[in-house]
Tab-separated table of C-alpha atoms and ligand atoms in Angstrom:
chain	number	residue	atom	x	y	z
A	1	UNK	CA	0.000	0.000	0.000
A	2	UNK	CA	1.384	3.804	-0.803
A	3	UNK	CA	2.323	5.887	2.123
A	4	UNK	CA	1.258	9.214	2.187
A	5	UNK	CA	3.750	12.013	2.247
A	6	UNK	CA	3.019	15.564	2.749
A	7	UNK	CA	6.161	17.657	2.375
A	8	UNK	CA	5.870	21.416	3.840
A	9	UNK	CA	8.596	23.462	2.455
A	10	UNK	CA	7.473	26.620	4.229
A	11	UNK	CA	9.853	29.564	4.308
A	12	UNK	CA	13.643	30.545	3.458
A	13	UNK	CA	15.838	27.944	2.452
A	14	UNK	CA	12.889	25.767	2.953
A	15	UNK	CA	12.040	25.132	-0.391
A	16	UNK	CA	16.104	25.079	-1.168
A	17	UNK	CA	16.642	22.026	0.916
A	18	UNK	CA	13.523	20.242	0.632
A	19	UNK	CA	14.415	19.753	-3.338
A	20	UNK	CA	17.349	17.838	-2.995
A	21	UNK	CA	15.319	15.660	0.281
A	22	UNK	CA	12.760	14.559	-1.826
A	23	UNK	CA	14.468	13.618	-4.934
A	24	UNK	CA	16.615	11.108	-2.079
A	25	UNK	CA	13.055	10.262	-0.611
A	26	UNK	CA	11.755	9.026	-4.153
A	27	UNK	CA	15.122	7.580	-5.169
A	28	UNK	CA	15.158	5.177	-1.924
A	29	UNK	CA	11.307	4.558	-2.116
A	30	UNK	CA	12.625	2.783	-5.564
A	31	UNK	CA	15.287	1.086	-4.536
A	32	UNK	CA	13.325	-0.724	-1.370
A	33	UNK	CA	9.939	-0.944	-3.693
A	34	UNK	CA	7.490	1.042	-1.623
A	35	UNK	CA	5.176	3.477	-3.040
A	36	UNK	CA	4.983	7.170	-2.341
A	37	UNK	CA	1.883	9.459	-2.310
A	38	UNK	CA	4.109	12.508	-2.615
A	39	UNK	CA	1.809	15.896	-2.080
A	40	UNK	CA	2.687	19.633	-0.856
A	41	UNK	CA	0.995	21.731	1.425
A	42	UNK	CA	1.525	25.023	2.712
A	43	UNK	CA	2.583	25.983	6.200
A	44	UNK	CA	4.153	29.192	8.102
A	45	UNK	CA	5.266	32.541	6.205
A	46	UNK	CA	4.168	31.578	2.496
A	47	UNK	CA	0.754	29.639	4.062
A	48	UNK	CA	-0.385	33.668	5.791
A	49	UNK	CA	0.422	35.145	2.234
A	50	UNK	CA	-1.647	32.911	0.493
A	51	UNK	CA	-3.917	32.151	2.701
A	52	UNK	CA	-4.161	34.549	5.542
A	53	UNK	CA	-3.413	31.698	8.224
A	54	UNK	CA	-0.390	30.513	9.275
A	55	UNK	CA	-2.299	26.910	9.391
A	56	UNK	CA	-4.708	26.545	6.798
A	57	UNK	CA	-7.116	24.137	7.770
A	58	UNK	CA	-6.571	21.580	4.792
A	59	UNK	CA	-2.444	21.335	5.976
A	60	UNK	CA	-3.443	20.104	9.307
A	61	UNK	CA	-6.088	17.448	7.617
A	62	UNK	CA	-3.907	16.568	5.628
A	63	UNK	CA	-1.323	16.143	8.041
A	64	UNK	CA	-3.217	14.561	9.964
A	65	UNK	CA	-4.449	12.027	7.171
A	66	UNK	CA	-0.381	11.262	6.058
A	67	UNK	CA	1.896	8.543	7.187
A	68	UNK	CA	4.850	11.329	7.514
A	69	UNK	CA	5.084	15.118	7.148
A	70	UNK	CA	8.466	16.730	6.119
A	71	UNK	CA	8.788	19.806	6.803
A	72	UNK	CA	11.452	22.639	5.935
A	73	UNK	CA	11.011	25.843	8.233
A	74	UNK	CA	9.084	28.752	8.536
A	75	UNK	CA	9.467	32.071	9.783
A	76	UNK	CA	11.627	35.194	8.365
A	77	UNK	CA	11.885	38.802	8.773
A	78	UNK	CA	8.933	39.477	6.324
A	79	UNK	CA	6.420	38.210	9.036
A	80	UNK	CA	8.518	39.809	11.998
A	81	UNK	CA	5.921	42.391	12.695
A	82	UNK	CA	3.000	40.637	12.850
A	83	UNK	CA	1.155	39.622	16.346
A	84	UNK	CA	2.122	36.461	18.262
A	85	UNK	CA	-0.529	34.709	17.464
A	86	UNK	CA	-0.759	35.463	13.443
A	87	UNK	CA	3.035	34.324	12.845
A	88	UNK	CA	4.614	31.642	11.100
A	89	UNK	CA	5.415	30.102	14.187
A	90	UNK	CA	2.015	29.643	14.873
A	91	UNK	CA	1.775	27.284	12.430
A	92	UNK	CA	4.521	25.361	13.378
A	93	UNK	CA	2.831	24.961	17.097
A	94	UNK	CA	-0.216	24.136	15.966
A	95	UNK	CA	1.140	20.901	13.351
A	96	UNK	CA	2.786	19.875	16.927
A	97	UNK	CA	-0.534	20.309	18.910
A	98	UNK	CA	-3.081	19.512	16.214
A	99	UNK	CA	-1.002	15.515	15.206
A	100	UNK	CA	-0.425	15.150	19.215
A	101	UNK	CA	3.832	14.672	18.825
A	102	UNK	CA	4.567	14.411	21.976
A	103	UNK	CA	7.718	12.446	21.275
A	104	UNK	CA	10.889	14.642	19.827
A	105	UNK	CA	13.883	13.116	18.802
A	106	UNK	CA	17.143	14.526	18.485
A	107	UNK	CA	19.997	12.554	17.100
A	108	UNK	CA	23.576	14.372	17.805
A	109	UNK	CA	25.337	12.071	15.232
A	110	UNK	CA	29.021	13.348	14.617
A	111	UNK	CA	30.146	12.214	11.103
A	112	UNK	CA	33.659	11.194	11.289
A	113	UNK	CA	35.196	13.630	8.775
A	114	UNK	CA	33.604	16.498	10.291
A	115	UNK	CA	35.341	16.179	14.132
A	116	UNK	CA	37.280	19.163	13.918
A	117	UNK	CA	33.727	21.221	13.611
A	118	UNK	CA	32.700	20.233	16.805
A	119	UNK	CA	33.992	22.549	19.994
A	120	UNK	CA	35.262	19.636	21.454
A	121	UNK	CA	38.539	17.603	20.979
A	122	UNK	CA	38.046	15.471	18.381
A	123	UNK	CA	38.933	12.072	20.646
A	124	UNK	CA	35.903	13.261	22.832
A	125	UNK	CA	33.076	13.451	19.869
A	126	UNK	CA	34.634	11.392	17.184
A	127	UNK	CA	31.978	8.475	16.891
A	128	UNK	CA	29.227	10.208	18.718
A	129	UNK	CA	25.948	8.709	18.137
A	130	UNK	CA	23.192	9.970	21.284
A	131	UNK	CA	19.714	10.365	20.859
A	132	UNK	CA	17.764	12.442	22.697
A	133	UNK	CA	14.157	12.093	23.170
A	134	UNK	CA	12.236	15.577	24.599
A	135	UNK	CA	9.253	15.094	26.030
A	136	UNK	CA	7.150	18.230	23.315
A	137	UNK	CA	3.390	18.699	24.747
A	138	UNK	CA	3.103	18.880	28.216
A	139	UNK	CA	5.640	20.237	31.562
A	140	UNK	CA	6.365	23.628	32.485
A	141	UNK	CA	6.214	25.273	28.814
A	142	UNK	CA	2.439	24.358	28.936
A	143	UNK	CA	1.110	23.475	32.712
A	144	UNK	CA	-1.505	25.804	34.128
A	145	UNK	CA	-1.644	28.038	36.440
A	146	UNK	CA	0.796	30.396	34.701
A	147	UNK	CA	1.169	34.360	34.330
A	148	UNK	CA	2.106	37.590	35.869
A	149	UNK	CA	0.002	39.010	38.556
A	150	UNK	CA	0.195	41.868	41.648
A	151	UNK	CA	0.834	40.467	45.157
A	152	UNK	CA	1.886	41.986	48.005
A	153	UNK	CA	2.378	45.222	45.826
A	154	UNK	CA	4.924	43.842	43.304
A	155	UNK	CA	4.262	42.010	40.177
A	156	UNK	CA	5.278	37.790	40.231
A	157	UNK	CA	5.837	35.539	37.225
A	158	UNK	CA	4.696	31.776	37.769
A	159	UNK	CA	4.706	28.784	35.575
A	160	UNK	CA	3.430	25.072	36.602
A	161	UNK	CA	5.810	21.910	35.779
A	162	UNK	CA	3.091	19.267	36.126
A	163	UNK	CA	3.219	15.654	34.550
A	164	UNK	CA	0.648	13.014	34.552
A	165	UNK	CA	1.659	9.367	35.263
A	166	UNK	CA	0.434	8.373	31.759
A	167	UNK	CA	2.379	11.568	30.100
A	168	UNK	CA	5.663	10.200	31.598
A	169	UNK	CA	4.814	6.606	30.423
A	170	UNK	CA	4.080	6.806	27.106
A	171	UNK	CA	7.481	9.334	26.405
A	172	UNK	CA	9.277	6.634	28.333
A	173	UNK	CA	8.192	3.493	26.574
A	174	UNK	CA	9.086	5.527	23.376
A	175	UNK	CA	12.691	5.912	25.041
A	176	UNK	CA	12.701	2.078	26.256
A	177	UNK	CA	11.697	1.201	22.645
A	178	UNK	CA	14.283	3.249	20.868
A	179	UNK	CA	17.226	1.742	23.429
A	180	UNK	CA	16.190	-1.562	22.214
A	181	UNK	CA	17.072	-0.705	18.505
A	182	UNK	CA	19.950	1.105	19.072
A	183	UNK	CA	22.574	0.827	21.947
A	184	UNK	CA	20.068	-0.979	24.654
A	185	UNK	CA	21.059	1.875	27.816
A	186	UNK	CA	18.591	4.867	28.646
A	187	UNK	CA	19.169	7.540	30.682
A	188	UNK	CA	16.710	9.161	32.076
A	189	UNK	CA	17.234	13.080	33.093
A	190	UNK	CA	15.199	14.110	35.901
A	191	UNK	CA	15.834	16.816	39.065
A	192	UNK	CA	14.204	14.122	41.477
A	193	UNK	CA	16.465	15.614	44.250
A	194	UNK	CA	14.218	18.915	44.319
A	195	UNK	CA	11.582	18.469	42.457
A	196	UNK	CA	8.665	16.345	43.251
A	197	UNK	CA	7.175	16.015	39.623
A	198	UNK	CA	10.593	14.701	38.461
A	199	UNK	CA	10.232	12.575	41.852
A	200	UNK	CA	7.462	11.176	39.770
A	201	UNK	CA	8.624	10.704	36.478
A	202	UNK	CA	11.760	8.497	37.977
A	203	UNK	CA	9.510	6.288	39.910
A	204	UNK	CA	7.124	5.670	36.536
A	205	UNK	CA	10.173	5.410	34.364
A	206	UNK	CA	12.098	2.858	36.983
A	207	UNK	CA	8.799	0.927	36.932
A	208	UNK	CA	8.803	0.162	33.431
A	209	UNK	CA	11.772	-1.068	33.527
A	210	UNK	CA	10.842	-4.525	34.196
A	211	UNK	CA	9.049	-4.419	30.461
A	212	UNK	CA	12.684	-3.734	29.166
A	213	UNK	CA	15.153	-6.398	30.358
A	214	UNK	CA	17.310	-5.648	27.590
A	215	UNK	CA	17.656	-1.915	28.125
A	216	UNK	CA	19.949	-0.745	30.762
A	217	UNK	CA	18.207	1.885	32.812
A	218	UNK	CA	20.070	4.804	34.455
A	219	UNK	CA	19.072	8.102	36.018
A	220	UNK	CA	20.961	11.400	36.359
A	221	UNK	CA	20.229	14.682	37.456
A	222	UNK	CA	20.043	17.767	34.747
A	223	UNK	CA	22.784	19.198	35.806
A	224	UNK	CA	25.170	16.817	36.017
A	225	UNK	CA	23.935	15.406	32.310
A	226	UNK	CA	24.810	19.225	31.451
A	227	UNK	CA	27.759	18.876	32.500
A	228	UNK	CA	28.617	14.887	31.107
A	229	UNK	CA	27.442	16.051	27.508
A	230	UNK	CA	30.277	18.004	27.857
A	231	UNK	CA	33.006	16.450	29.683
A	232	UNK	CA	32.307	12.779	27.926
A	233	UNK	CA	29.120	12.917	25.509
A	234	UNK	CA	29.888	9.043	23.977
A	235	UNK	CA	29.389	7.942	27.702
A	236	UNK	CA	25.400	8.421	26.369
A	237	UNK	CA	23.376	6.180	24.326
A	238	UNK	CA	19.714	7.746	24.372
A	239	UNK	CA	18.515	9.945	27.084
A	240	UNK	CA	14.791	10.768	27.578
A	241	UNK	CA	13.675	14.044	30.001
A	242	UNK	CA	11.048	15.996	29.978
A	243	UNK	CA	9.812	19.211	27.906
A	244	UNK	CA	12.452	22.203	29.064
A	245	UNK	CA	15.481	19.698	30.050
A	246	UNK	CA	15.175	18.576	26.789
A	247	UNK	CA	15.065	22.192	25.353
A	248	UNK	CA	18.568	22.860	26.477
A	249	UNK	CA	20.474	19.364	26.542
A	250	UNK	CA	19.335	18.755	22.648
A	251	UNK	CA	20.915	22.077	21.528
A	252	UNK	CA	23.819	21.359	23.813
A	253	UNK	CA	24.141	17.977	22.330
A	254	UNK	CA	23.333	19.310	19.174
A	255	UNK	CA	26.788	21.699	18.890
A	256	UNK	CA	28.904	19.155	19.982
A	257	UNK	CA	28.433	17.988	16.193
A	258	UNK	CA	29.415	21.530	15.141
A	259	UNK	CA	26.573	22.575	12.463
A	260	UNK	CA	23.429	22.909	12.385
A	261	UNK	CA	23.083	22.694	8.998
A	262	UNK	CA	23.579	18.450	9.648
A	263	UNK	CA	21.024	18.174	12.212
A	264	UNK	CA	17.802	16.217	11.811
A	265	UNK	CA	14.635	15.906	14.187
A	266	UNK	CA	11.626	13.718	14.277
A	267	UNK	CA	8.118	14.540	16.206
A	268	UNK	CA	6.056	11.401	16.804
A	269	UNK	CA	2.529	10.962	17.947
A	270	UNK	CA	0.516	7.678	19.729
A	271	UNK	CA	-1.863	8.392	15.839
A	272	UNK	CA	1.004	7.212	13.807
A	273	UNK	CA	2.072	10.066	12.332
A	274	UNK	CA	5.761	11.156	12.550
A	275	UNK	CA	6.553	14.860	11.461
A	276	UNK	CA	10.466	15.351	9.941
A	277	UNK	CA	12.326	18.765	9.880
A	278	UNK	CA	15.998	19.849	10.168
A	279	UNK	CA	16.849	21.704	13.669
A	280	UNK	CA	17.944	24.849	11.798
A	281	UNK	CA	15.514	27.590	10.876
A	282	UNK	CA	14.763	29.283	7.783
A	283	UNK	CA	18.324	31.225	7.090
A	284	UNK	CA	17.062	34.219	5.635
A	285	UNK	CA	20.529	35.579	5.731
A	286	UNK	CA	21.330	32.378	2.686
A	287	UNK	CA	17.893	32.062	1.507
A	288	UNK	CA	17.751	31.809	-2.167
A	289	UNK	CA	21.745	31.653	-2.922
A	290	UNK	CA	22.216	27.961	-3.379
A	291	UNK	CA	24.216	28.066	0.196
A	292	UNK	CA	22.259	25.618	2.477
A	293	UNK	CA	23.306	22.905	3.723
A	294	UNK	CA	20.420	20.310	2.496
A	295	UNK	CA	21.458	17.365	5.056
A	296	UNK	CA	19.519	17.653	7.764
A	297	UNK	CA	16.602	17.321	6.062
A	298	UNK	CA	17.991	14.283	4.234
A	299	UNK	CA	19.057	13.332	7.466
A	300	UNK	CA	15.130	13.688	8.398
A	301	UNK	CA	14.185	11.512	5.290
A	302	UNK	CA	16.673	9.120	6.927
A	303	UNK	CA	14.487	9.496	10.276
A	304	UNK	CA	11.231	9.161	8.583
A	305	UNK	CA	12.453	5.517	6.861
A	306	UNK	CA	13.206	4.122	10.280
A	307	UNK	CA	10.573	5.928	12.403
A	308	UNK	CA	7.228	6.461	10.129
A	309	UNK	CA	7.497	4.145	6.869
A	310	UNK	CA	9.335	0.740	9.023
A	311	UNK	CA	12.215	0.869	6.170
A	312	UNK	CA	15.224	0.628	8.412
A	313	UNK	CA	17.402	-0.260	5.451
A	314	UNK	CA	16.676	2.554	3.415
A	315	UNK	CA	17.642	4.636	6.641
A	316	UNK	CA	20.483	3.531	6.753
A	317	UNK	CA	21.310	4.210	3.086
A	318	UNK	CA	20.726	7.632	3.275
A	319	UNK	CA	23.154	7.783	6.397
A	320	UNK	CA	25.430	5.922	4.425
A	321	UNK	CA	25.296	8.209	1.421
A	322	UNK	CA	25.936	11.600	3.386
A	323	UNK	CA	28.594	9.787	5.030
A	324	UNK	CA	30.241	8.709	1.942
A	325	UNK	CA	29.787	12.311	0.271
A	326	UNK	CA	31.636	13.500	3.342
A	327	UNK	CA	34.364	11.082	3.567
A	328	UNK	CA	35.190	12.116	-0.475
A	329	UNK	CA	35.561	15.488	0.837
A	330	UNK	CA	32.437	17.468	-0.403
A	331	UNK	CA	31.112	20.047	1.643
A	332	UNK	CA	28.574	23.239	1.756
A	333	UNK	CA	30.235	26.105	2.697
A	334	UNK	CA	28.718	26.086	6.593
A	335	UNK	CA	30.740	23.028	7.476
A	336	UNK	CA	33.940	23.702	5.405
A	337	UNK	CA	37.385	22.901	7.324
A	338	UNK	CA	40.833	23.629	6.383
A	339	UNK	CA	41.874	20.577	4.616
A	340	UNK	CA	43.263	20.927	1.320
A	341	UNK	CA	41.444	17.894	-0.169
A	342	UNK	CA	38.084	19.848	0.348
A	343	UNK	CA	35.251	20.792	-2.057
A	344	UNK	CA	32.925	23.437	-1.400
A	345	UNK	CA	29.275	22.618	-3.539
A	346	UNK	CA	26.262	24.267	-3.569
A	347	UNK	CA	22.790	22.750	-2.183
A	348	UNK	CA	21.759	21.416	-5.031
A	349	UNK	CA	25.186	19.849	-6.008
A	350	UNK	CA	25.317	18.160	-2.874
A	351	UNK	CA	22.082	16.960	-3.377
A	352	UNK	CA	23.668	14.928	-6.411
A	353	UNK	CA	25.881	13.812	-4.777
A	354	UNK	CA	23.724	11.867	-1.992
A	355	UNK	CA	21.890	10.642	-4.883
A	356	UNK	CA	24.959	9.684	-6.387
A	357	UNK	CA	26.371	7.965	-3.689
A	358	UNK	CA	22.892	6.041	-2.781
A	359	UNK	CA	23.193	2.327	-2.773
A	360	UNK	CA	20.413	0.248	-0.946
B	1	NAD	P1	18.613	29.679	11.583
B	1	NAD	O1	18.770	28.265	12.009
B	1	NAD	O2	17.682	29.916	10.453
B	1	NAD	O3	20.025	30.292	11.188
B	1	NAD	C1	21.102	30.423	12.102
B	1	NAD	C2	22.429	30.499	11.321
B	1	NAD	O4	22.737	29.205	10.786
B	1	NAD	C3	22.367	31.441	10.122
B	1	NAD	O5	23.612	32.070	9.966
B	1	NAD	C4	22.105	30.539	8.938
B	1	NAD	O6	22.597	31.008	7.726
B	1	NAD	C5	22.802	29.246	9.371
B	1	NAD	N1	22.117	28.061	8.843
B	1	NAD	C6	20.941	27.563	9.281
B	1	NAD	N2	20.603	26.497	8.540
B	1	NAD	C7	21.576	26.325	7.634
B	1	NAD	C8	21.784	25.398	6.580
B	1	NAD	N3	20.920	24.400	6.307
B	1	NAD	N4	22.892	25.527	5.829
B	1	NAD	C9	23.790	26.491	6.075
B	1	NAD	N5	23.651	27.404	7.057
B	1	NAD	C10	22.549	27.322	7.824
B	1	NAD	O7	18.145	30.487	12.887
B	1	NAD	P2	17.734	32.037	13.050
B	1	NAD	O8	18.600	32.874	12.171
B	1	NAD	O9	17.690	32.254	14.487
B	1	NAD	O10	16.247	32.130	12.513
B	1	NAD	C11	15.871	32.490	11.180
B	1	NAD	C12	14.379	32.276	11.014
B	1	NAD	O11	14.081	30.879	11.135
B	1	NAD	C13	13.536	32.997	12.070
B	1	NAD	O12	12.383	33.518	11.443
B	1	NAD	C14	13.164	31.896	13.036
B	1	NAD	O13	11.946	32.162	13.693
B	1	NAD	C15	13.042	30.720	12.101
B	1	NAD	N6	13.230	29.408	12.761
B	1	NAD	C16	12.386	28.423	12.380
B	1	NAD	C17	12.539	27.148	12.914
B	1	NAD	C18	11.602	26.059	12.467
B	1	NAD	O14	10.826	26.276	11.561
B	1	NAD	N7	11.675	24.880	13.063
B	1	NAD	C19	13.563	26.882	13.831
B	1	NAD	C20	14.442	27.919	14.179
B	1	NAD	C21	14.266	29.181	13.621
């Protein structure tokens, strides 16, 4: 049966780097024999021009309807002035709240040949593979009460970290799940020595355990994982925490590979439907100047083989195929070293050259 793809260019380099990602999607589709329903829709930036909403109805249905949505990015000066609630990032929210993702996964994946990029020594990333998995819909960025009010004469800011037993269950069995096809140990990030929520979350995750035999469970406190994502990151195989841990240990992971321009995400929800977009945003600054760096949304094509479409192989391809460009010395110009056997392409050259080096 064909799986249904929406792709969501959206704004900036958006459309730029979702060429090259869906000429490797289709290419791989053919080489494992599955059939794509390829179809575009219109989200952030370009959706309020056209449309006057940020989400048109139809994109969410649509989303909604597909197997896997890949998205590029929205957002850019052109929409800067518009109120909070009428901008393109509206309409990335509501994709996240309208398909449910409560699941986001963040490889940091450090490709061999580009160590040096990273701000560590290269013995301390070289071989890094961690995945971190963010807890996206519920904690403090969305728990009730919150706001500013008067008391006692001055003005106080409050915000509510609350999870439910069956919020931190179904992120964690996610988390047990992935250990189990990767590295079999989880971490689990929690601040269980002051807070009482996090209290929670350890004793629901610990009692799962049991499920998992094969995973190897541990639990640290947020700011010591701060701390060992720095001093030895490989010491990791995938970490789960909740909504604003995650926030800051996936973009701390995340530079330890040195670009964003390689970094790819995946949203999943208990529907089915997985949602695919690079970490980096819309690059006005490049937009439009065949600049970007187009692998971390192949990198989220990668994702969407393992995660939505149950095509591990073809994952693994596209992996393979990056890797490959990058060991033959190719690179865009935002992860360009010093060595003298480099070659600086443009985003749709080193689209090629994925396709090029494809085998699966
Ligand atoms: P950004 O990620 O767009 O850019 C940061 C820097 O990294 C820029 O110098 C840019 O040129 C570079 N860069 C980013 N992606 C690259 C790529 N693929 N190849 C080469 N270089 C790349 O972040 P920003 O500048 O803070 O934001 C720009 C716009 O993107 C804003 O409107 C912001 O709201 C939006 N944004 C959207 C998302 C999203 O849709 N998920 C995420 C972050 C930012």
């Amino acid at each position: 049966m064909a799986k249904d793809i929406l792709i969501l260019p959206g704004d900036g380099i958006g459309a730029e780097v979702m060429a090259p990602a869906v000429a490797v999607m289709t290419a791989a589709a053919a080489a494992v024999g599955i059939e794509l329903n390829v179809s575009e829709g219109l989200v952030g930036g370009i959706a309020i021009d056209e449309t006057g909403s940020p989400l048109p109805t139809g994109t969410l249905e649509r989303a909604a309807a597909a197997d896997a949505v890949l998205l590029g990015g929205v957002g850019g000066p052109r929409w800067d002035d518009l109120p909070t609630d009428q901008r393109p990032e509206k309409g990335l929210l509501g994709l996240r709240q309208g398909l449910g993702l409560f699941a986001n996964l963040r490889p940091a994946l450090l490709f061999g040949p580009l160590a040096a990029a990273s701000s560590l020594k290269p013995e301390l990333v070289a071989g890094l593979d961690i995945l971190i998995i963010r807890e996206l819909t519920g904690g403090i960025y969305f728990g009730e009460p919150r706001g500013v009010e008067v008391r006692d004469n001055e003005r106080v800011g409050f915000n509510t970290l609350v999870y439910s037993e069956h919020e931190i269950e179904r992120i964690a069995r996610v988390a047990f799940e992935m250990a189990q096809k990767r590295g079999g140990r989880l971490c689990s990030v929690d601040k269980a020595n002051v807070l009482e929520v996090t209290q929670l979350w350890r004793e629901v995750v610990t009692g799962l355990a049991g499920e998992y035999p094969d995973v190897e469970l541990s639990h640290m406190y947020v700011d010591n994982a701060a701390m060992q994502l720095v001093r030895a990151p490989k010491q990791f195989d995938v970490i789960v925490t909740g909504n604003m841990f995650g926030d800051i240990l996936s973009d701390c992971a995340a530079m330890l590979t040195g670009s964003l321009g390689m970094l790819p995400s995946a949203s999943l929800a208990s529907s089915g439907v997985g949602l695919y977009e690079p970490v980096h945003g819309t690059a006005p600054d490049i937009a439009g100047r065949d600049l970007a760096n187009p692998l971390a949304t192949i990198l989220s094509v990668a994702m969407m083989y393992r995660y939505s479409l149950d095509q591990p192989g073809a994952a693994d391809a596209i992996e393979n195929a990056v890797g490959a460009v990058l060991a033959a010395g190719y690179r865009t110009a935002d992860i360009r070293g010093d060595a003298a056997d480099e070659q600086v392409v443009g985003t749709g050259r080193m689209g090629e050259l994925v396709l090029e080096h494809l085998s699966v």
